Short mmCIF file of C-alpha atoms and ligand atoms in Angstrom, two decimals:
data_model
loop_
_atom_site.label_atom_id
_atom_site.label_comp_id
_atom_site.label_asym_id
_atom_site.label_seq_id
_atom_site.Cartn_x
_atom_site.Cartn_y
_atom_site.Cartn_z
CA MET W 1 -0.16 0.07 0.17
CA ASN W 2 0.88 3.40 -1.21
CA GLN W 3 0.76 6.58 0.78
CA GLU W 4 -1.89 7.61 -0.99
CA ASP W 5 -3.74 4.61 -1.43
CA HIS W 6 -5.73 4.35 2.10
CA SER W 7 -7.54 1.69 1.35
CA LEU W 8 -6.89 -1.75 2.50
CA GLY W 9 -7.40 -4.14 -0.12
CA ASN W 10 -11.71 -3.95 -1.85
CA SER W 11 -13.33 -3.37 2.19
CA PRO W 12 -15.25 -0.06 2.01
CA PHE W 13 -13.89 0.50 5.54
CA LYS W 14 -11.71 3.51 5.16
CA ILE W 15 -7.97 3.33 6.72
CA GLU W 16 -7.33 7.27 6.73
CA ALA W 17 -4.15 8.15 7.49
CA ALA W 18 -2.84 10.62 9.59
CA GLU W 19 -1.60 14.32 7.83
CA VAL W 20 1.28 13.98 8.60
CA MET W 21 2.22 10.82 7.27
CA SER W 22 1.83 12.14 4.23
CA LYS W 23 4.89 14.50 5.13
CA LEU W 24 7.77 11.28 5.23
CA PRO W 25 10.12 12.47 2.19
CA LYS W 26 10.33 9.51 -0.41
CA GLN W 27 12.95 6.97 0.05
CA PHE W 28 15.34 7.92 -3.19
CA PHE W 29 16.75 4.69 -3.05
CA ALA W 30 14.64 2.63 -2.81
CA ALA W 31 14.16 3.27 -7.07
CA LEU W 32 17.89 1.49 -6.85
CA VAL W 33 17.51 -0.96 -4.81
CA GLN W 34 14.75 -2.23 -7.55
CA SER W 35 16.82 -1.48 -10.13
CA VAL W 36 19.84 -3.52 -8.54
CA ASN W 37 17.34 -6.16 -7.43
CA ARG W 38 15.68 -6.33 -11.43
CA GLU W 39 19.65 -6.41 -12.45
CA ILE W 40 20.21 -9.63 -10.05
CA ALA W 41 17.41 -11.17 -10.88
CA GLN W 42 18.21 -11.37 -15.36
CA GLY W 43 21.04 -13.25 -13.95
CA HIS W 44 23.93 -10.52 -14.07
CA ASP W 45 26.58 -9.91 -11.20
CA VAL W 46 26.20 -6.56 -9.59
CA ILE W 47 29.30 -5.85 -7.71
CA ASN W 48 26.69 -3.30 -5.07
CA LEU W 49 28.72 -0.67 -4.00
CA GLY W 50 25.21 1.53 -3.43
CA GLN W 51 24.69 0.63 -0.30
CA GLY W 52 26.33 2.16 3.52
CA ASN W 53 25.57 -1.72 5.19
CA PRO W 54 28.47 -3.36 7.35
CA ASP W 55 29.74 -6.30 5.07
CA ARG W 56 31.40 -8.14 7.64
CA PRO W 57 30.14 -10.12 11.36
CA THR W 58 29.99 -8.98 14.39
CA PRO W 59 33.18 -9.85 16.18
CA GLU W 60 32.82 -13.64 18.05
CA HIS W 61 33.57 -12.49 21.69
CA ILE W 62 30.47 -9.30 21.62
CA VAL W 63 28.39 -12.52 20.13
CA LYS W 64 29.70 -15.05 22.78
CA SER W 65 28.33 -13.11 25.40
CA ALA W 66 25.62 -12.67 24.39
CA GLN W 67 24.80 -15.80 23.16
CA GLN W 68 25.07 -16.70 26.95
CA ALA W 69 22.78 -13.22 27.92
CA VAL W 70 20.12 -14.47 26.24
CA ALA W 71 20.04 -17.74 29.22
CA ASN W 72 19.59 -15.59 32.20
CA PRO W 73 16.51 -15.26 33.39
CA GLN W 74 17.18 -11.85 34.61
CA TYR W 75 17.21 -10.35 31.62
CA HIS W 76 13.64 -11.87 30.30
CA LYS W 77 11.85 -9.52 32.90
CA TYR W 78 11.35 -5.82 31.60
CA SER W 79 14.64 -3.93 31.43
CA PRO W 80 14.63 -1.03 33.13
CA PHE W 81 13.39 2.33 31.10
CA GLN W 82 15.91 4.33 30.75
CA GLY W 83 18.28 0.48 30.37
CA TYR W 84 21.09 -0.74 32.28
CA SER W 85 22.87 1.94 34.73
CA PHE W 86 26.35 -0.62 33.26
CA LEU W 87 26.11 -0.35 29.77
CA LYS W 88 25.85 3.74 30.28
CA GLU W 89 28.95 3.65 32.18
CA ALA W 90 30.72 0.79 29.80
CA VAL W 91 29.70 4.46 27.11
CA CYS W 92 30.97 6.48 29.59
CA GLU W 93 34.34 4.89 29.95
CA ARG W 94 35.29 4.86 26.73
CA TYR W 95 34.94 8.81 25.62
CA ARG W 96 37.01 8.64 28.73
CA GLU W 97 39.39 6.77 26.93
CA ASP W 98 38.90 7.12 22.89
CA TYR W 99 39.01 11.39 23.58
CA GLY W 100 39.24 12.29 27.77
CA VAL W 101 35.94 12.70 27.31
CA THR W 102 33.57 13.07 31.11
CA LEU W 103 30.26 12.32 31.32
CA ASP W 104 27.24 11.55 34.05
CA PRO W 105 26.51 7.99 32.96
CA GLU W 106 23.34 9.26 34.86
CA LYS W 107 22.86 12.49 33.38
CA GLU W 108 24.25 12.74 30.16
CA VAL W 109 23.30 9.35 28.88
CA ALA W 110 20.74 7.94 26.49
CA ILE W 111 20.53 5.06 25.30
CA LEU W 112 18.62 4.70 21.59
CA PHE W 113 17.14 1.93 19.65
CA GLY W 114 19.98 3.29 16.67
CA GLY W 115 21.40 6.43 15.19
CA LYS W 116 18.36 6.18 13.42
CA THR W 117 15.89 6.54 16.02
CA GLY W 118 17.59 9.18 18.16
CA LEU W 119 17.94 11.20 14.94
CA VAL W 120 14.13 11.33 14.69
CA GLN W 121 13.68 11.19 18.01
CA ILE W 122 15.35 14.73 18.19
CA SER W 123 13.26 17.02 16.36
CA GLN W 124 9.65 15.78 17.81
CA ILE W 125 11.94 16.46 20.96
CA LEU W 126 13.03 20.44 20.05
CA LEU W 127 10.61 21.06 17.81
CA ASN W 128 7.42 22.87 17.14
CA PRO W 129 5.22 23.27 13.58
CA GLY W 130 6.91 25.99 11.34
CA ASP W 131 11.18 25.95 13.89
CA LEU W 132 13.64 25.59 11.31
CA CYS W 133 16.75 23.50 12.38
CA LEU W 134 19.47 24.08 9.33
CA VAL W 135 20.93 20.08 7.68
CA PRO W 136 23.94 19.61 6.31
CA ASP W 137 22.92 19.43 1.82
CA PRO W 138 24.44 16.67 0.98
CA GLY W 139 23.06 14.88 4.32
CA TYR W 140 22.00 11.26 5.58
CA PRO W 141 18.49 11.15 4.88
CA ASP W 142 16.87 11.35 8.34
CA TYR W 143 17.46 13.82 9.16
CA TRP W 144 14.61 15.67 6.53
CA SER W 145 12.39 12.36 8.32
CA GLY W 146 12.44 14.06 11.90
CA ALA W 147 11.92 18.15 10.57
CA ALA W 148 8.62 16.48 9.04
CA LEU W 149 7.46 14.65 11.53
CA ALA W 150 8.07 17.84 13.72
CA GLY W 151 6.33 19.75 11.22
CA ALA W 152 10.11 21.76 11.01
CA GLU W 153 10.84 23.30 7.88
CA MET W 154 14.88 22.69 7.09
CA SER W 155 17.36 25.73 5.69
CA PHE W 156 20.16 23.21 3.86
CA MET W 157 24.04 23.44 4.21
CA PRO W 158 25.65 23.54 1.17
CA LEU W 159 28.87 21.37 1.69
CA ARG W 160 31.67 22.10 -1.06
CA GLU W 161 34.02 20.12 -1.73
CA ASN W 162 36.41 23.92 -1.38
CA ASN W 163 35.32 24.01 1.60
CA GLY W 164 36.58 20.39 3.33
CA PHE W 165 32.44 19.32 3.43
CA LEU W 166 32.93 21.06 6.12
CA PRO W 167 29.54 24.17 6.54
CA ASP W 168 30.76 27.24 6.71
CA TYR W 169 29.24 29.36 9.12
CA GLU W 170 29.57 32.88 8.04
CA GLU W 171 26.92 31.73 4.13
CA ILE W 172 23.79 31.39 7.14
CA THR W 173 21.44 34.66 6.84
CA ALA W 174 20.72 36.29 9.84
CA VAL W 175 16.98 35.32 9.02
CA ASP W 176 17.73 31.53 9.81
CA ARG W 177 20.64 32.24 12.60
CA GLN W 178 17.54 33.70 14.47
CA ARG W 179 14.73 31.75 13.47
CA ALA W 180 16.55 27.84 13.37
CA LYS W 181 15.94 26.03 16.70
CA LEU W 182 18.68 23.26 15.99
CA MET W 183 21.37 21.77 13.75
CA PHE W 184 21.90 18.57 12.20
CA LEU W 185 26.36 17.52 10.92
CA ASN W 186 27.68 14.39 10.91
CA TYR W 187 31.44 14.09 10.65
CA PRO W 188 33.48 11.70 9.83
CA ASN W 189 30.94 12.22 6.92
CA ASN W 190 28.37 10.82 4.90
CA PRO W 191 27.85 11.11 2.27
CA THR W 192 31.66 12.61 1.52
CA SER W 193 34.00 10.98 3.56
CA ALA W 194 34.71 14.04 5.49
CA THR W 195 36.21 14.54 8.69
CA ALA W 196 36.49 17.56 11.11
CA PRO W 197 39.47 19.33 12.31
CA LEU W 198 38.64 20.46 16.40
CA SER W 199 38.84 23.99 15.63
CA PHE W 200 35.33 23.61 13.71
CA TYR W 201 33.60 21.91 17.06
CA GLU W 202 35.51 24.78 18.08
CA ASP W 203 33.41 27.40 15.85
CA THR W 204 30.32 25.61 16.14
CA VAL W 205 29.80 25.59 19.80
CA LYS W 206 30.06 29.35 19.90
CA PHE W 207 28.14 30.31 16.63
CA ALA W 208 25.60 27.77 18.80
CA ARG W 209 26.04 29.68 21.29
CA GLU W 210 25.49 33.08 19.92
CA ASN W 211 22.66 32.15 18.09
CA GLY W 212 21.23 29.86 20.67
CA ILE W 213 20.51 26.84 18.54
CA VAL W 214 21.35 23.47 19.23
CA VAL W 215 24.24 20.64 17.79
CA ALA W 216 22.41 17.07 16.78
CA SER W 217 26.46 16.01 15.52
CA ASP W 218 26.04 12.23 14.43
CA PHE W 219 29.64 10.79 15.39
CA ALA W 220 28.03 7.72 12.92
CA TYR W 221 31.74 6.30 11.63
CA GLY W 222 33.65 8.02 14.91
CA ALA W 223 35.77 4.51 14.75
CA ILE W 224 36.25 5.07 10.94
CA GLY W 225 39.44 7.59 10.45
CA PHE W 226 42.16 7.11 8.32
CA ASP W 227 46.69 7.95 7.43
CA GLY W 228 46.70 7.48 11.53
CA VAL W 229 44.12 10.01 12.15
CA LYS W 230 41.65 9.88 15.22
CA PRO W 231 38.04 11.97 13.61
CA VAL W 232 37.80 14.15 16.76
CA SER W 233 34.56 14.25 18.20
CA PHE W 234 31.90 16.95 19.16
CA LEU W 235 31.85 16.39 22.89
CA GLN W 236 36.49 16.97 22.35
CA ALA W 237 35.40 20.87 22.33
CA GLU W 238 35.06 22.71 25.32
CA GLY W 239 32.01 23.98 25.93
CA ALA W 240 30.19 21.23 23.48
CA LYS W 241 27.86 20.35 26.39
CA GLU W 242 26.17 23.06 26.84
CA VAL W 243 24.77 23.02 23.73
CA GLY W 244 23.84 19.72 21.97
CA VAL W 245 24.59 16.30 22.72
CA GLU W 246 26.39 13.68 20.45
CA TYR W 247 25.18 9.99 18.46
CA TYR W 248 26.75 7.40 19.62
CA THR W 249 26.27 4.02 16.54
CA LEU W 250 27.80 0.60 17.59
CA SER W 251 26.51 -0.61 14.15
CA LYS W 252 29.10 0.55 11.80
CA THR W 253 31.83 0.30 14.79
CA TYR W 254 30.87 -2.59 15.80
CA ASN W 255 29.91 -4.26 13.31
CA MET W 256 25.95 -4.31 14.65
CA ALA W 257 24.20 -2.51 12.05
CA GLY W 258 21.76 -5.36 13.24
CA TRP W 259 21.16 -5.41 16.96
CA ARG W 260 20.11 -1.46 17.41
CA VAL W 261 21.70 -0.28 19.80
CA ALA W 262 22.97 3.15 20.22
CA PHE W 263 23.52 6.52 22.32
CA ALA W 264 23.03 10.42 23.08
CA LEU W 265 25.71 11.48 24.82
CA GLY W 266 25.78 15.11 26.46
CA ASN W 267 23.14 18.28 26.59
CA GLU W 268 21.38 17.31 30.75
CA ARG W 269 18.85 18.59 30.08
CA ILE W 270 18.53 16.89 26.02
CA ILE W 271 19.76 13.75 27.26
CA SER W 272 16.42 13.96 29.90
CA LEU W 273 14.04 15.03 27.85
CA ILE W 274 15.16 12.17 24.34
CA ASN W 275 14.54 10.39 28.14
CA LEU W 276 11.24 11.13 28.91
CA LEU W 277 10.10 11.00 25.17
CA GLN W 278 11.65 7.37 25.21
CA ASP W 279 9.81 5.92 28.61
CA HIS W 280 6.02 6.61 27.03
CA ILE W 281 7.42 4.85 23.88
CA TYR W 282 9.70 2.25 24.97
CA VAL W 283 11.21 -0.52 27.69
CA SER W 284 14.54 -0.83 27.23
CA LEU W 285 16.42 -2.55 24.70
CA PHE W 286 16.59 -6.19 25.66
CA GLY W 287 18.79 -6.66 28.59
CA GLY W 288 20.80 -9.65 26.79
CA ILE W 289 22.23 -6.66 24.00
CA GLN W 290 22.72 -4.40 26.81
CA GLU W 291 25.18 -7.25 28.61
CA ALA W 292 26.54 -7.43 24.99
CA ALA W 293 26.88 -3.42 24.22
CA ARG W 294 28.25 -3.20 27.33
CA VAL W 295 30.92 -6.50 26.48
CA ALA W 296 32.23 -4.49 22.99
CA LEU W 297 32.47 -0.78 24.33
CA THR W 298 34.84 -2.70 26.76
CA ALA W 299 36.14 -5.72 25.26
CA PRO W 300 39.70 -4.28 23.75
CA GLN W 301 39.50 -2.22 21.16
CA ASP W 302 41.21 -5.07 18.34
CA ASN W 303 38.98 -5.56 16.38
CA VAL W 304 38.52 -2.32 16.61
CA ASN W 305 41.85 -1.53 14.86
CA GLU W 306 41.90 -4.38 12.78
CA LEU W 307 38.42 -3.17 11.22
CA VAL W 308 39.82 0.09 10.96
CA ALA W 309 43.26 -1.55 8.28
CA VAL W 310 40.51 -3.19 6.35
CA TYR W 311 38.49 -0.31 5.78
CA GLU W 312 42.09 1.76 5.15
CA SER W 313 43.76 -1.03 2.62
CA ARG W 314 40.16 -1.30 0.86
CA ARG W 315 40.18 2.48 -0.18
CA ASN W 316 44.05 2.29 -0.65
CA ALA W 317 43.50 -0.65 -3.29
CA LEU W 318 39.83 1.46 -4.71
CA PHE W 319 41.70 4.61 -6.05
CA SER W 320 44.73 3.50 -6.60
CA GLU W 321 42.83 1.22 -9.21
CA LEU W 322 40.96 4.24 -10.27
CA ALA W 323 44.05 6.20 -10.46
CA LYS W 324 44.43 3.93 -13.74
CA ILE W 325 41.35 4.28 -15.06
CA GLY W 326 42.93 8.33 -14.92
CA TRP W 327 38.58 9.01 -12.17
CA GLU W 328 40.50 11.70 -9.94
CA ALA W 329 39.42 12.37 -6.96
CA ASN W 330 39.76 13.30 -2.89
CA LYS W 331 41.27 10.68 -1.49
CA SER W 332 37.86 9.27 1.82
CA SER W 333 39.31 10.47 4.96
CA GLY W 334 37.37 9.07 7.44
CA SER W 335 33.94 7.12 7.11
CA PHE W 336 33.45 3.68 4.84
CA PHE W 337 32.94 5.72 1.40
CA ALA W 338 34.62 7.34 -1.89
CA TRP W 339 33.04 10.02 -2.31
CA LEU W 340 33.00 10.59 -7.09
CA PRO W 341 32.08 13.26 -9.13
CA VAL W 342 31.25 12.71 -11.88
CA PRO W 343 32.52 12.92 -15.43
CA ALA W 344 30.91 15.96 -17.18
CA GLY W 345 28.37 15.30 -19.75
CA TRP W 346 26.14 13.46 -16.42
CA ASN W 347 24.04 13.79 -13.67
CA SER W 348 24.34 11.60 -10.89
CA ALA W 349 21.64 9.48 -11.16
CA SER W 350 21.76 9.49 -15.16
CA PHE W 351 25.79 8.36 -14.47
CA ALA W 352 24.72 5.71 -12.12
CA GLU W 353 22.13 3.87 -14.23
CA LYS W 354 24.07 3.60 -16.95
CA LEU W 355 27.08 2.30 -14.73
CA LEU W 356 24.71 -0.29 -13.60
CA ARG W 357 23.45 -0.48 -16.92
CA GLU W 358 26.06 -1.36 -19.07
CA ALA W 359 29.01 -2.21 -16.20
CA LYS W 360 26.73 -4.44 -13.63
CA VAL W 361 28.34 -2.68 -10.48
CA ALA W 362 25.67 -0.11 -8.82
CA VAL W 363 26.59 3.07 -6.74
CA ALA W 364 24.77 5.00 -4.54
CA PRO W 365 23.61 9.23 -7.15
CA GLY W 366 24.66 12.53 -5.22
CA ILE W 367 21.36 13.28 -5.99
CA GLY W 368 19.79 11.50 -3.47
CA PHE W 369 21.48 13.70 -0.52
CA GLY W 370 20.75 16.66 -1.16
CA ARG W 371 21.06 19.05 -3.94
CA HIS W 372 24.77 19.73 -3.65
CA GLY W 373 24.96 15.82 -3.79
CA GLU W 374 24.30 16.88 -7.40
CA GLY W 375 28.01 16.17 -9.02
CA TYR W 376 28.93 13.01 -6.89
CA VAL W 377 28.82 9.07 -6.90
CA ARG W 378 29.24 7.35 -3.32
CA VAL W 379 30.87 4.00 -3.90
CA GLY W 380 30.86 2.42 0.06
CA LEU W 381 34.06 0.56 0.79
CA LEU W 382 31.98 -2.39 1.70
CA SER W 383 33.31 -5.27 -0.56
CA ASP W 384 36.59 -7.17 -0.96
CA GLU W 385 39.05 -5.63 -2.40
CA ASP W 386 39.13 -7.66 -5.44
CA ARG W 387 35.42 -7.09 -5.49
CA LEU W 388 36.32 -2.86 -5.26
CA ARG W 389 39.13 -3.40 -7.92
CA GLU W 390 36.36 -4.99 -10.23
CA ALA W 391 33.74 -2.72 -10.72
CA VAL W 392 36.65 -0.29 -11.53
CA GLN W 393 38.12 -2.40 -14.23
CA ARG W 394 34.74 -2.62 -15.62
CA ILE W 395 34.07 1.18 -15.12
CA GLY W 396 37.13 1.97 -16.67
CA ARG W 397 36.14 -0.58 -19.73
CA LEU W 398 33.86 1.94 -20.71
CA GLY W 399 35.48 4.46 -21.51
CA LEU W 400 34.42 7.49 -20.27
CA PHE W 401 37.66 9.11 -18.75
C1 PLP Q 501 25.88 9.16 8.74
C2 PLP Q 501 24.61 8.34 9.53
N1 PLP Q 501 23.84 8.64 11.14
C3 PLP Q 501 23.97 7.55 11.69
C4 PLP Q 501 23.51 6.45 10.77
C5 PLP Q 501 22.15 5.80 11.59
O1 PLP Q 501 23.10 4.64 12.34
P1 PLP Q 501 22.07 3.29 12.90
O2 PLP Q 501 20.76 3.30 13.64
O3 PLP Q 501 22.88 1.99 12.63
O4 PLP Q 501 22.34 3.60 14.53
C6 PLP Q 501 24.24 5.94 9.84
C7 PLP Q 501 23.57 4.20 8.95
O5 PLP Q 501 24.20 4.45 8.01
C8 PLP Q 501 24.24 7.08 8.63
O6 PLP Q 501 24.87 6.61 7.25
#
C-alpha cells in the first residue's frame, strides 16, 4: 500500500492516515534497490557499492556474550525503562578513554534503539511546527524525516569540496540564524567521507551559543578515520555539552548494525527530554543486547583497529585502481565511503544508471543526499578489495574517463 492509497484491499472500510504521514519524504534509494534487484534477477553479477550496510560479522566475543546473556533469566523481565547503568557506564568509559571526555552516566547518557531512531526523535523533542532546523547538504536523509514528522522547516547548509565539505557558518542568513533551533552535523561524513578538525567544533560551539541553536552531532562513523588520524568528537570542544548532544552508534564500530544499539551523549536537559519521550514509547533494549553492548565497549578494542585497517586497505585499493583509469577524486579521510565526481556531460543519476546498466556496478547518485550532492556518486568500501578493483576495471572499460 502506498502513501496515497488509504483503503485496505477491497474493503469499504477506509483507513485515513494522519496528515503527517504524507509529509514523510520519499525514500530516494528505494528505486535504486529495485533497479539493482532487477539486474540480479536477470542473472547479472552486480557489484553493489551503493549501500551502507557493514559487510563483516560482529566480533565473536560480542556474539558469545549475547548468547550467554540470552539464557540469563534476569534479562527475560522488563529492563529498566532507561536501560541498565552498566551500559551507560561502559559508554562513558569508552568516551573517557578515546576522547578524554567525561560524562555522567545517569544524567548525560540516553540509550537508543539505534542512531536512526535518535536522529529522528531529536526533532520531535525540540521542534514545533514551523520551527527551523539546519541540515547539511548533502546529508543523511533521516534528518529530513525527523523534521517532517515534527512539521518543522529545513534550511540546507551546503557542504562544498573547496571548504573541506564543512558548512560555512558565514553563509547562514541573519533570518535563518535567528529562526533556527537545531542543527545537524555529521563527521566523519556520510556521504562525502570528510572529517572535521577540533577547530571546526570550537567554531560550532561559538556559533551555537551566539544564536541559541542546539547542535546534534552525528558521530556514527566516529571510529573510522584513515592515515593514522583519529576522528574528533564534537564533545571534545570546550562548552559542547552546554549546546548539544552527540549520537554514537555501535552499528559501524563493532559491525552491529542489526543489533540496534546507540547513545545520545551530552547536554543534561536534552538527555532528560529524550528519556522522557522514550519512557512513553519504549521499555529499553533487551537486557541481553545491553550486556553484549557493554562487552563491545569495554573489551580490548583490537577488532576496531583491525576493522579500520580493512577499510583503509580497501580505500587504498579503490583509489589506486581509480587512478589507473584516470578517475580523479579526493581520497576518503573517514567513514566507509568514497565520494567521487561524475565525469563531464553526466549528472549523478544518469551516470549511476549507466554504470548499473553497462558495467553492472551499483553506486549511489549524489542527488539522493541533497541538491549539493549533485555531480558526485557515493561508493561504499563494503566489498572486498578484489571486488572493488573489478568494479573500477569494469567502469574503466566504458571509456568515460
Ligand atoms: C550518517 C549516519 N548516521 C546515522 C546512521 C544510523 O545508524 P544506526 O541507526 O544503525 O545506529 C547511519 C547509518 O547508516 C548513518 O550513515
